[in-house]
Tab-separated table of C-alpha atoms in Angstrom:
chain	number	residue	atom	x	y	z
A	12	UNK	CA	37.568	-39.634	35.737
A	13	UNK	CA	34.909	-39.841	33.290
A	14	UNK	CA	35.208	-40.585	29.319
A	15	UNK	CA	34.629	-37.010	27.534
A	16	UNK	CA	31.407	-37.053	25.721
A	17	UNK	CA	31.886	-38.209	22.053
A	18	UNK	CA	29.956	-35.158	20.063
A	19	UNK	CA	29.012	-38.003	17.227
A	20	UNK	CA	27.692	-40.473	19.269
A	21	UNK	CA	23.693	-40.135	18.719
A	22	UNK	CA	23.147	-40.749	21.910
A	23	UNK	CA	25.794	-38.362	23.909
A	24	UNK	CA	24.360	-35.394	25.427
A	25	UNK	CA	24.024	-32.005	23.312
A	26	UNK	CA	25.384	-28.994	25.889
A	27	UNK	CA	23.013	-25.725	24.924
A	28	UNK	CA	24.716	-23.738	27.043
A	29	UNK	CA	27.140	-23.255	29.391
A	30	UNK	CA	28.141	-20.698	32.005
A	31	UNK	CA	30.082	-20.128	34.759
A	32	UNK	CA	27.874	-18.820	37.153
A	33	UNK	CA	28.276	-17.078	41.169
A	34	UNK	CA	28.091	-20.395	42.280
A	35	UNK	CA	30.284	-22.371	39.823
A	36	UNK	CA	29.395	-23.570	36.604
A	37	UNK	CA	25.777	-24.271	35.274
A	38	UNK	CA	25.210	-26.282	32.180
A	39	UNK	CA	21.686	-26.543	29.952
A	40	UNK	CA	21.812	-30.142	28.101
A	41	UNK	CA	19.432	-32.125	26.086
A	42	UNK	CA	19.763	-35.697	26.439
A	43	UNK	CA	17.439	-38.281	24.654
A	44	UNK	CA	14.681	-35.425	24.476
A	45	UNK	CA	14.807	-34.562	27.702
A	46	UNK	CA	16.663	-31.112	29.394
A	47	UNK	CA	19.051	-31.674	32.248
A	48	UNK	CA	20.663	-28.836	34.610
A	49	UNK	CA	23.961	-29.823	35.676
A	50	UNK	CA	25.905	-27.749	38.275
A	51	UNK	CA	29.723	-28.175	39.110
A	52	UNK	CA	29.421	-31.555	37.646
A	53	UNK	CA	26.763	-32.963	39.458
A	54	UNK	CA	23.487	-33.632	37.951
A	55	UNK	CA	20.371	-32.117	39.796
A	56	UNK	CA	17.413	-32.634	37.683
A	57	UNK	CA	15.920	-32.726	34.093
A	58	UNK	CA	12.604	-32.497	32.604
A	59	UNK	CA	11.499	-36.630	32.516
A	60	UNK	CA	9.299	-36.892	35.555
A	61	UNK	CA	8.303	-33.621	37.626
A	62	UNK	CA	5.938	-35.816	40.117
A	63	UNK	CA	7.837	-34.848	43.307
A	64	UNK	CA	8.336	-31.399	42.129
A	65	UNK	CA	4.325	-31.437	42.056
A	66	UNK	CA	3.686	-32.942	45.418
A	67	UNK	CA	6.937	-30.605	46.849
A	68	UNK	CA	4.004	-27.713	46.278
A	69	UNK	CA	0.943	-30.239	46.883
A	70	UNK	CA	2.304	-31.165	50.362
A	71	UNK	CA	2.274	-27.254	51.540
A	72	UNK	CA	-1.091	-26.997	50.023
A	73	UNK	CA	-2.808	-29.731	51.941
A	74	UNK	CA	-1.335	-28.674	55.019
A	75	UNK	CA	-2.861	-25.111	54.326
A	76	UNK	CA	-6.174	-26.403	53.696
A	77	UNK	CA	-8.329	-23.521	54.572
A	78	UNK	CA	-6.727	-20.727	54.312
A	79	UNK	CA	-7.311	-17.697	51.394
A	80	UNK	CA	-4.600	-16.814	49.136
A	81	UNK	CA	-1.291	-18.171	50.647
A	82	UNK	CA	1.786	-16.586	49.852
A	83	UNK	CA	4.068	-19.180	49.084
A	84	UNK	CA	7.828	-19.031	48.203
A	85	UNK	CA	9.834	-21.730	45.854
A	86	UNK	CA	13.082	-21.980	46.482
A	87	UNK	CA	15.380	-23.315	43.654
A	88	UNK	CA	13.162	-22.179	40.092
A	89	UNK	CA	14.952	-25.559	38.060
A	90	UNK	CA	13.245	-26.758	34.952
A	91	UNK	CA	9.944	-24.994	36.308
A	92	UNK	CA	8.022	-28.191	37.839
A	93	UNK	CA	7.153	-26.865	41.250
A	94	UNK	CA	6.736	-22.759	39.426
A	95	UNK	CA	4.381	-24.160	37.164
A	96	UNK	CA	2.431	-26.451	39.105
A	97	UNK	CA	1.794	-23.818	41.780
A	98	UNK	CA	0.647	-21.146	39.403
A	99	UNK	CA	-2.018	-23.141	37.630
A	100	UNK	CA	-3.627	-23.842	41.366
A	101	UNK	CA	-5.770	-20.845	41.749
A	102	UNK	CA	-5.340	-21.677	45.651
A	103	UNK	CA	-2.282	-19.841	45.889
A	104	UNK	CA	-2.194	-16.016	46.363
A	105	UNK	CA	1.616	-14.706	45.821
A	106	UNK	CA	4.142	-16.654	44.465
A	107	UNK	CA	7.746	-15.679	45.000
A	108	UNK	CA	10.494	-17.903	43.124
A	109	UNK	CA	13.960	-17.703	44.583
A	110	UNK	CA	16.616	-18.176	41.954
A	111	UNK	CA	20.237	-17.634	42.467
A	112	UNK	CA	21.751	-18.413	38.978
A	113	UNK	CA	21.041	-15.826	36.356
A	114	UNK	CA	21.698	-18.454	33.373
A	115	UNK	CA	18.348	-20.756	34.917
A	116	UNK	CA	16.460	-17.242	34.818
A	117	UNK	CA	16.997	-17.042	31.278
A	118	UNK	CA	16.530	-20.103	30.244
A	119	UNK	CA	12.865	-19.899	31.361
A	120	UNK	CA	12.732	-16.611	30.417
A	121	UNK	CA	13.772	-16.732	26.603
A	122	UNK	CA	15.677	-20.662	26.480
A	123	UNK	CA	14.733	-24.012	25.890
A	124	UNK	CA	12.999	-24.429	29.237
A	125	UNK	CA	10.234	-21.072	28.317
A	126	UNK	CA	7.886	-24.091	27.266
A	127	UNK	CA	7.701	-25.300	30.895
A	128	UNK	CA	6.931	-22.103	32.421
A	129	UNK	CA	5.956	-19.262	29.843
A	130	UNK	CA	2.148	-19.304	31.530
A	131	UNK	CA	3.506	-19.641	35.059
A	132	UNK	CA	5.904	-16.328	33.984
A	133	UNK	CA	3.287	-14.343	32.566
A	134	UNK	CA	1.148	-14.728	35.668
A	135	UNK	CA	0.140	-11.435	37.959
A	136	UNK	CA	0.776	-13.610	41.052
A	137	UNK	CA	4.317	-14.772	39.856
A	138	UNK	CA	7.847	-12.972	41.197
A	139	UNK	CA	11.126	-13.878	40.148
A	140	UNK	CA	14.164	-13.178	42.743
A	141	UNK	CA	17.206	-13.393	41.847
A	142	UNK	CA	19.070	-14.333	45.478
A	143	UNK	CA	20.505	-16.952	47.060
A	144	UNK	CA	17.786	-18.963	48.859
A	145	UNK	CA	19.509	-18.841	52.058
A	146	UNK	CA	20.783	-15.269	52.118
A	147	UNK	CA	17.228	-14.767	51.140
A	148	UNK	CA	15.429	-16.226	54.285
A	149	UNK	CA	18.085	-14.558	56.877
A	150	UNK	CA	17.368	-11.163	55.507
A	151	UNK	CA	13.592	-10.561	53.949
A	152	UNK	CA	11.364	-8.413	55.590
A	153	UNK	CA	8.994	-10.626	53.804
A	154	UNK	CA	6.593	-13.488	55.464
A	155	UNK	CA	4.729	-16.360	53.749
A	156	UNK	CA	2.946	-19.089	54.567
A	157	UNK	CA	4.364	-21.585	52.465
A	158	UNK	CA	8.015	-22.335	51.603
A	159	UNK	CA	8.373	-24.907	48.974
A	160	UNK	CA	12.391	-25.893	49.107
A	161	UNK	CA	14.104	-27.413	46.504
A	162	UNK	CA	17.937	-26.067	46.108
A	163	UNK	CA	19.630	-29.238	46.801
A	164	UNK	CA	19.515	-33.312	46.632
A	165	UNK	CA	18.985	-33.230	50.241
A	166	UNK	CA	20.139	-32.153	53.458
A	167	UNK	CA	22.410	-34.735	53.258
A	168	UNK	CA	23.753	-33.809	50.099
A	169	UNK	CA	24.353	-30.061	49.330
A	170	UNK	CA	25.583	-28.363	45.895
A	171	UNK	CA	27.531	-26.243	47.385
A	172	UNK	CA	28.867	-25.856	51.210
A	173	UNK	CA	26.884	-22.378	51.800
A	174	UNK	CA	23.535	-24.014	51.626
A	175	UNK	CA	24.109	-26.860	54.383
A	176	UNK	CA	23.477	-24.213	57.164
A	177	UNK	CA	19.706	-24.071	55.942
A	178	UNK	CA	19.122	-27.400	57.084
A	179	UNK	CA	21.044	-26.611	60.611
A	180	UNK	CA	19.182	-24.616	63.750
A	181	UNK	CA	20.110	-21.099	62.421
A	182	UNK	CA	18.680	-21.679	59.113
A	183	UNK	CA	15.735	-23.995	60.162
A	184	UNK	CA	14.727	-20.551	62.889
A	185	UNK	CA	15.429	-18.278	59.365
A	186	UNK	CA	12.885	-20.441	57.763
A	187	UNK	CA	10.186	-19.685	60.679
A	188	UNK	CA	11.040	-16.731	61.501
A	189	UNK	CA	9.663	-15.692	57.533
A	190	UNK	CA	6.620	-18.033	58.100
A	191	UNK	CA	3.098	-16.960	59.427
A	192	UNK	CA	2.336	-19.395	62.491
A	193	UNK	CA	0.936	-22.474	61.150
A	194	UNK	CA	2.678	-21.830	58.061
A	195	UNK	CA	3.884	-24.888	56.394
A	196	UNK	CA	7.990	-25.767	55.602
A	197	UNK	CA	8.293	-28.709	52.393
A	198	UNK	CA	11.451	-29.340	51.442
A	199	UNK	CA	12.950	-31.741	48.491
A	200	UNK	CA	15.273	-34.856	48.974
A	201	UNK	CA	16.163	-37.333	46.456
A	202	UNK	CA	16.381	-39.796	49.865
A	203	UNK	CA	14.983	-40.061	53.352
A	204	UNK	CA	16.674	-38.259	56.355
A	205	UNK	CA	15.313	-39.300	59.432
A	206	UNK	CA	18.541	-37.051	61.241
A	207	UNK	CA	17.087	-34.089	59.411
A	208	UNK	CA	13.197	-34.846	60.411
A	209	UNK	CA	15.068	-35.140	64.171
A	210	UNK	CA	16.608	-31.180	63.522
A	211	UNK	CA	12.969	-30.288	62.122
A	212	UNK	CA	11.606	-31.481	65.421
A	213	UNK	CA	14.363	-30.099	67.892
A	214	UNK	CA	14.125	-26.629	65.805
A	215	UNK	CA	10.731	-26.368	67.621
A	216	UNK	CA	8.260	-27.674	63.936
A	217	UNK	CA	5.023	-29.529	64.611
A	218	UNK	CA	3.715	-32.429	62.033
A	219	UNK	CA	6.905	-33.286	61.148
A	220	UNK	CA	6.365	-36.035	58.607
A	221	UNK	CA	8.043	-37.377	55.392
A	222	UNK	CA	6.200	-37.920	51.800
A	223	UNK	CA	7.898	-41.018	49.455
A	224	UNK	CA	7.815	-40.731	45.795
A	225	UNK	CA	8.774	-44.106	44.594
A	226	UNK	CA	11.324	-44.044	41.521
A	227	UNK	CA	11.918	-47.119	38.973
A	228	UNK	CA	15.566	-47.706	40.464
A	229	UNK	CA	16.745	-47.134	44.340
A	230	UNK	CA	15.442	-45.368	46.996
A	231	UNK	CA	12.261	-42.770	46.792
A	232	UNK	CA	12.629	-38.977	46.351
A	233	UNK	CA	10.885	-37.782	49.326
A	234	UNK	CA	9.303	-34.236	50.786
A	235	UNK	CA	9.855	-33.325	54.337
A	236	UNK	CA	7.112	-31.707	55.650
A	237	UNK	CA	6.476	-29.411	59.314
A	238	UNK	CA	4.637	-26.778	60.511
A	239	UNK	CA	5.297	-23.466	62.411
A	240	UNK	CA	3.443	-23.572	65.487
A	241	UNK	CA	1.634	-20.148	66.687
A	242	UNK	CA	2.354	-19.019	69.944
A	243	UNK	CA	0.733	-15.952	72.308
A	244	UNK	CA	3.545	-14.364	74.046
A	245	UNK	CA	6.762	-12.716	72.891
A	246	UNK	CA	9.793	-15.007	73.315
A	247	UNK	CA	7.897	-17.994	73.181
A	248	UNK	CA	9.011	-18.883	69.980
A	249	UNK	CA	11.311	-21.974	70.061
A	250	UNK	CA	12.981	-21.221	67.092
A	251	UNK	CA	14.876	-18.121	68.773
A	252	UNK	CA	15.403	-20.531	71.554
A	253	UNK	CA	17.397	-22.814	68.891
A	254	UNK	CA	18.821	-19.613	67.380
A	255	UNK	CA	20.450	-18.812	71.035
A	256	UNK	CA	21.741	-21.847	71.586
A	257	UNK	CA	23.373	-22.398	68.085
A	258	UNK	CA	24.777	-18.393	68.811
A	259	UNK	CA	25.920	-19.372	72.107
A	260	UNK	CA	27.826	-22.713	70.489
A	261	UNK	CA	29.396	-19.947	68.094
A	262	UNK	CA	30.242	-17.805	70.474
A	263	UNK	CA	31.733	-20.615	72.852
A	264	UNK	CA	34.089	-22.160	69.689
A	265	UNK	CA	35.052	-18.432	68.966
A	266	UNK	CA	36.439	-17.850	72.701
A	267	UNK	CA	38.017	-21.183	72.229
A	268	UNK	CA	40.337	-20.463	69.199
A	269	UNK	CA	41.703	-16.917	70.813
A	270	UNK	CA	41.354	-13.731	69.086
A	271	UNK	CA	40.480	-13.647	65.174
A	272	UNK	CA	43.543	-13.714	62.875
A	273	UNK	CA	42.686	-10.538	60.077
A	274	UNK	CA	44.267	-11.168	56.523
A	275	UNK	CA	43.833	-8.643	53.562
């Protein structure tokens, strides 16, 4: 178990806030000038760096080269890297940020972190949605052509059990079923996956590659990148394919454990 944080040591953290959240509890701190989020314990990112945040939005960008006024959706709003980044770029048409914790809303929106992202905010292009990211992608009406990810440290390595079914073949057919074709998926990791670029590829995504950021100690943040493929005739799509066979899998275990047991 870890030593409590000594309040007079000059160098312990100082907690700003602290909430307990739909999702657990979500703490602001400032640490040796820089902000940290911390959620349920585990760290997830602070304010020191921001480069892979950057290329998280970059990556979608390039592989939109072309095209006028993307709508692009972030998911996870953090300390405002990826937000602000993507609103300075007059490339991008609509910007829809995906937040699920109401105490990260207001920390950009009158906290600590309103210096990162004040002039992303006050943008015309910029939406904040308060959702969960993957509730969100199962249920919009909405399409874009970019989704910028960034709700976890990887597929590998979830903050909370919910989201791993995002990275699975029903969430992975959610995600392209909001995308225009050719519309671009990037998605965050703080470490390679080659078993996730395999899903990516067996979800029915095209240009399936991975981007490194190298970091001073261990092994590189990366970005996942793939593309939606268009297709011509109805039912081609092989991300309803995936989406049958992952319902059928259901379906099967379901008729294996008998009939459901109800409790109040």
């Amino acid at each position: 178990m870890p030593a409590p944080i000594d309040p007079s040591d000059p160098g312990a953290p100082e907690v700003l806030d602290r909430r307990e959240g739909p999702y657990g509890e979500v703490v602001l701190r400032r640490h040796r000038g820089l902000l940290q989020i911390i959620a349920n314990g585990t760290f997830l990112m602070d304010t020191s760096d921001g480069r892979s945040e950057r290329l998280l939005v970059d990556a979608a960008a390039r592989a939109l080269a072309g095209r006028r006024a993307p709508r692009l959706l972030i998911g996870g709003l953090g300390v405002g890297f990826s937000l602000a980044h993507a609103a300075a770029d007059p490339f991008w048409g609509p910007v829809t940020v995906v937040e699920r914790e109401p105490a990260v809303i207001d920390w950009h929106r009158a906290g600590p972190l309103a210096a990162l992202s004040a002039d992303a905010l006050a943008d015309p292009r910029t939406e904040i949605v308060e959702a969960d990211l993957v509730r969100h992608v199962h249920e919009t009406s909405a399409t874009y052509d970019a989704l910028c990810l960034d709700i976890d440290n990887g597929p590998d390595w979830t903050v909370t059990e919910g989201n791993a079914g995002l990275y699975g073949p029903a969430g992975l057919a959610d995600c392209a079923r909001v995308l225009s074709p050719g519309g671009v998926l990037a998605l965050w990791s703080a470490r390679p996956s080659p078993e996730f670029e395999g899903t990516l590829r067996n979800a029915g995504f095209q240009q399936v590659r991975t981007e490194e950021i190298p970091v001073a100690r261990g092994v590189p943040d990366v970005v996942h990148v793939a593309v939606r493929p268009g297709w011509q005739r109805r039912g081609d799509s092989p991300y309803a394919a995936a989406l049958t066979r992952s319902f059928k899998r259901q379906s099967q275990s379901c008729a294996d454990e008998g009939p459901p047991h109800w409790s109040r």
